[in-house]
mmCIF file of C-alpha atoms and ligand atoms in Angstrom:
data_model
loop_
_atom_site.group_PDB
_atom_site.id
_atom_site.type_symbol
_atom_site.label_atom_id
_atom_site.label_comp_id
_atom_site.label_asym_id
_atom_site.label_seq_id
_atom_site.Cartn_x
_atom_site.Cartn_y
_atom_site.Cartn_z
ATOM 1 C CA UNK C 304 0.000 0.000 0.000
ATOM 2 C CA UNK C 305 1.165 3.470 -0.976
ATOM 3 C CA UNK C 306 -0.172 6.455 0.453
ATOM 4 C CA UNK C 307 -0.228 9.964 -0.918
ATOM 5 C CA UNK C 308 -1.017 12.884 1.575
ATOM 6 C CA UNK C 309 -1.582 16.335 -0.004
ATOM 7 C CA UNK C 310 -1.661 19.664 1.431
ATOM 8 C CA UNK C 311 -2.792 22.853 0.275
ATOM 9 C CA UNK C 312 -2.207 26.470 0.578
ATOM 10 C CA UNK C 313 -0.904 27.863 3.964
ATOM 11 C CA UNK C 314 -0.661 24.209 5.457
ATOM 12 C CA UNK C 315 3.186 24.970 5.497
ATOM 13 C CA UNK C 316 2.253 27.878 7.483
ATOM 14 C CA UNK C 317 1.387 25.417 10.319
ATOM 15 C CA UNK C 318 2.642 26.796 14.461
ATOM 16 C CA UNK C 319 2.726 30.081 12.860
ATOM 17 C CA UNK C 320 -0.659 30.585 11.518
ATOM 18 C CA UNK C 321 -3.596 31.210 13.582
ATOM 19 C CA UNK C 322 -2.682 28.762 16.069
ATOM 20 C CA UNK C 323 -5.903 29.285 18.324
ATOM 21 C CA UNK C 324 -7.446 27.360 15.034
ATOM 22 C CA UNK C 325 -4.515 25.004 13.940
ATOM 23 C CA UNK C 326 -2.071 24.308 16.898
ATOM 24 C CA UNK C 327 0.562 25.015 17.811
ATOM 25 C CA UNK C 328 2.265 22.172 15.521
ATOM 26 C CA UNK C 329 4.478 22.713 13.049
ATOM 27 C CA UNK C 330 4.358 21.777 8.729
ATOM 28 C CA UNK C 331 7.251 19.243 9.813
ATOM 29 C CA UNK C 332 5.302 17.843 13.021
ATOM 30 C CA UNK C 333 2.395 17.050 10.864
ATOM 31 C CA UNK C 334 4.982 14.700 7.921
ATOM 32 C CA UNK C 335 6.321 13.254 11.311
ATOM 33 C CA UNK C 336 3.087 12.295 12.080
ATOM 34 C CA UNK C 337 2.039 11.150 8.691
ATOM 35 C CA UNK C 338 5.254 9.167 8.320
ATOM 36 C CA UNK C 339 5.070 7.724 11.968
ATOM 37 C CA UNK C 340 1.262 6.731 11.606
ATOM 38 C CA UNK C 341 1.273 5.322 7.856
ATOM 39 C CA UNK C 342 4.536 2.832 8.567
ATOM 40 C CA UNK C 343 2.102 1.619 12.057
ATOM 41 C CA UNK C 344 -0.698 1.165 9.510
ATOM 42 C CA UNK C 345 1.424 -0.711 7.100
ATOM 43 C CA UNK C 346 1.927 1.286 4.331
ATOM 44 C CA UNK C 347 5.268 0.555 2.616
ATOM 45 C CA UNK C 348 5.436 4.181 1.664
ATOM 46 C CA UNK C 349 3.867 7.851 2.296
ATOM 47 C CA UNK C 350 4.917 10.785 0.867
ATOM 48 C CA UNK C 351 3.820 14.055 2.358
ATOM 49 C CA UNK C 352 3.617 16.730 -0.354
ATOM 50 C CA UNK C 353 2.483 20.452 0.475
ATOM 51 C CA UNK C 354 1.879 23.148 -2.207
ATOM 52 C CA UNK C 355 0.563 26.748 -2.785
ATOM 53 C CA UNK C 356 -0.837 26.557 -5.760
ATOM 54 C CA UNK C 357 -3.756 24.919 -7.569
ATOM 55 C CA UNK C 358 -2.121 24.126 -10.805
ATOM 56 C CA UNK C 359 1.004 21.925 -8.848
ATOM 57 C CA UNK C 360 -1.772 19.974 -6.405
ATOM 58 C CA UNK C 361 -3.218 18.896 -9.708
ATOM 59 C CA UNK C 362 -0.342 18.064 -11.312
ATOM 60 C CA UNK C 363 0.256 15.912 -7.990
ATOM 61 C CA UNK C 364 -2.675 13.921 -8.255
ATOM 62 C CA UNK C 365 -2.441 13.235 -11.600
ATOM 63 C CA UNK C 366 1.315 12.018 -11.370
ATOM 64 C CA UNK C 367 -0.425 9.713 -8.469
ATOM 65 C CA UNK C 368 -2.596 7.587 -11.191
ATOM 66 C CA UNK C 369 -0.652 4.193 -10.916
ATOM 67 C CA UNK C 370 1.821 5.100 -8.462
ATOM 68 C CA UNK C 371 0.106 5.409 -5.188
ATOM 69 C CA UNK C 372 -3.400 3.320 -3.742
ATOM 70 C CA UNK C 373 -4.394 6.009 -1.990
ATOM 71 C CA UNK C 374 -4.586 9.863 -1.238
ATOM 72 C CA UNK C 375 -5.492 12.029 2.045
ATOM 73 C CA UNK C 376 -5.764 15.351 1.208
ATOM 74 C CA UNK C 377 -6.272 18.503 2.740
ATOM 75 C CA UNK C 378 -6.706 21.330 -0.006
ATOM 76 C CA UNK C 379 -7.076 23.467 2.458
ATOM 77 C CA UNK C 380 -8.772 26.944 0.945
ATOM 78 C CA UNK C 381 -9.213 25.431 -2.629
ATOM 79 C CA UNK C 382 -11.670 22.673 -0.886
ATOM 80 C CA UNK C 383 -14.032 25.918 -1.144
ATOM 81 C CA UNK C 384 -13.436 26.740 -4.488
ATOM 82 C CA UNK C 385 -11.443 24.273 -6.568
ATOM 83 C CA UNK C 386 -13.869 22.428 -9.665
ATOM 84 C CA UNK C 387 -10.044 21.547 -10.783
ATOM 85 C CA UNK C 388 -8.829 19.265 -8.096
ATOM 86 C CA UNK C 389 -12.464 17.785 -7.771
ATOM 87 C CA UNK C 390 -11.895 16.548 -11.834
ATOM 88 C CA UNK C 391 -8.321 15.596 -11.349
ATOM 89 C CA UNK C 392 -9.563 13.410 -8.149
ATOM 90 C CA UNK C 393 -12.268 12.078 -10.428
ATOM 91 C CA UNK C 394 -10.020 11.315 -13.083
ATOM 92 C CA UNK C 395 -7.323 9.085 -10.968
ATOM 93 C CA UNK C 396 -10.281 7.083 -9.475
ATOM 94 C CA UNK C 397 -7.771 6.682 -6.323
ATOM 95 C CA UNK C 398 -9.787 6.324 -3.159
ATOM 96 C CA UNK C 399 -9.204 9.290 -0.921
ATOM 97 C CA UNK C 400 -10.050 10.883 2.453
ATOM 98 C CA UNK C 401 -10.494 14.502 2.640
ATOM 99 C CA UNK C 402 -9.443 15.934 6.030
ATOM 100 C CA UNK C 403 -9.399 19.413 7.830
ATOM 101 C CA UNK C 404 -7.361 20.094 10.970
ATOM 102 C CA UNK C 405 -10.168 22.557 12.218
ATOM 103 C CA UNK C 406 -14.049 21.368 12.611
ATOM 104 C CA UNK C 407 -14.906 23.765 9.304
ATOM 105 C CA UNK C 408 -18.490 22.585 9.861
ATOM 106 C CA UNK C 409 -18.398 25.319 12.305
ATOM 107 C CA UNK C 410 -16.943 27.878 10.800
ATOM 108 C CA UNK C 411 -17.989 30.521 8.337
ATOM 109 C CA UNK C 412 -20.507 29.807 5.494
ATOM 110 C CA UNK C 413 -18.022 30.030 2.514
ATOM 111 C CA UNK C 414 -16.334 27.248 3.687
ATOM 112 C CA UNK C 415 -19.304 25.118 3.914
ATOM 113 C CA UNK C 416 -18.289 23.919 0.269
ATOM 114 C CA UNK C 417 -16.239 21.401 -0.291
ATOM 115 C CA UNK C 418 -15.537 20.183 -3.968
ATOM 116 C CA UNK C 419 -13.050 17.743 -3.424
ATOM 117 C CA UNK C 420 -15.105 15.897 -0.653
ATOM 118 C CA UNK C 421 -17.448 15.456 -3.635
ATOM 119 C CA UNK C 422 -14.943 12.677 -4.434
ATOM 120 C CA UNK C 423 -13.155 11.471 -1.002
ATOM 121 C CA UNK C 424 -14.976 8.406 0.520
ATOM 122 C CA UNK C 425 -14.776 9.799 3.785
ATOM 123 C CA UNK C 426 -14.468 12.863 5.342
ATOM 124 C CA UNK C 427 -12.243 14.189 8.815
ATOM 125 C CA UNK C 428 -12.578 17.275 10.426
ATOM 126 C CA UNK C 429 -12.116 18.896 13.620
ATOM 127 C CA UNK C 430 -9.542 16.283 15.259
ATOM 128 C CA UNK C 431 -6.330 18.754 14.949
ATOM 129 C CA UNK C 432 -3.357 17.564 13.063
ATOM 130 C CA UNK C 433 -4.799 13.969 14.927
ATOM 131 C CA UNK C 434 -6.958 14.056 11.972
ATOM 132 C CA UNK C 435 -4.308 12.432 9.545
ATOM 133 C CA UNK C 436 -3.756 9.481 11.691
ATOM 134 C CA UNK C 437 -7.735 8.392 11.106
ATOM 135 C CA UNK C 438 -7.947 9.582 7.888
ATOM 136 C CA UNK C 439 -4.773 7.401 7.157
ATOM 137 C CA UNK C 440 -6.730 4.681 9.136
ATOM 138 C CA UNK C 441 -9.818 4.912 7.518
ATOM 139 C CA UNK C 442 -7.734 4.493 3.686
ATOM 140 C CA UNK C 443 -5.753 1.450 5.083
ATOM 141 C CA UNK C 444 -9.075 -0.140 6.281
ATOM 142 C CA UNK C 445 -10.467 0.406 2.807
ATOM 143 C CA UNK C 446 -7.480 -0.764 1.007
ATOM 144 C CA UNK C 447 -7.432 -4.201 3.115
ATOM 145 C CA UNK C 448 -10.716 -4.645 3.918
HETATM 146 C C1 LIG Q 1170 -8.537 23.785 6.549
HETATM 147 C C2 LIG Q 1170 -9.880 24.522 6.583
HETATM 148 C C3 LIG Q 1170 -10.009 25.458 5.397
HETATM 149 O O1 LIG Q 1170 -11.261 26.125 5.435
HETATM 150 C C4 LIG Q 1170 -8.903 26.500 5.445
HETATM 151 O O2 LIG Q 1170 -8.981 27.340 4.302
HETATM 152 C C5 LIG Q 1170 -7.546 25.908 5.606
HETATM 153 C C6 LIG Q 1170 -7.374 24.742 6.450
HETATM 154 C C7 LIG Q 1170 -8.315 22.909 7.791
HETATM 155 O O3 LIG Q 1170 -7.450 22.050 7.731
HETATM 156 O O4 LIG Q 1170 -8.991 23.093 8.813
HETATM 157 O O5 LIG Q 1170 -6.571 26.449 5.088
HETATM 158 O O6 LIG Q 1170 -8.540 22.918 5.418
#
């Protein structure tokens, strides 16, 4: 099993932005954590990728067709407004988990849109940088099971 985990804009930001939101964790606390919780899950790989913009998180999951099983992703402001990474998740077909570090259920009404949930099997939210750990869980059960 090969797991992808994507992150979008500002997620590198993490410790430093809004932290009363996010945590006080850092961008390199949360690939710890990925890396830590996908080899305890059994996945012979997991590669953490973070980017700014739109165009390279597309390019991402299109480069994933073939070479991963699986995807967790966080697109952070473009789950509001991204059609793009909706299609490109569409057009892989690789089962993936959409997570949010804050409980954006909560929050204000713009971001009560998300696109690329449209194609994630399950959704995560509100469980802090936690959050990856289940949403890695919930793509290993689905992979095995
Ligand atoms: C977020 C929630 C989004 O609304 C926001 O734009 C982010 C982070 C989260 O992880 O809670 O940048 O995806």
């Amino acid at each position: 099993m090969r797991a992808l985990v994507i992150n979008g804009p500002n997620l590198n930001m993490l410790g430093i932005r809004e932290p009363g939101i996010y945590g006080n964790d850092s961008y390199d606390d949360l690939v710890a954590l990925c890396e830590t919780a996908g080899a305890e899950l059994g996945f012979e790989q997991v590669e953490v990728f973070q980017s700014n913009h739109e165009g390279a998180i597309i390019d991402k999951i299109q480069e994933a067709y073939g070479a991963f099983d699986g995807i967790v992703i966080n697109p952070a402001a473009y789950t509001h407004t991204s059609v793009g990474i909706l299609d490109a998740l569409k057009a892989v077909s690789i089962p993936a988990v959409e997570v949010h570090i804050s409980d954006v259920d909560s929050r204000e009404d713009f971001r009560q849109i998300s696109y690329a949930g449209m194609a994630c099997f399950a959704r995560v939210s509100g469980e802090g940088l936690e959050g990856y750990r289940h949403a890695l869980k919930l793509l290993a059960d689905r992979l095995t099971l």
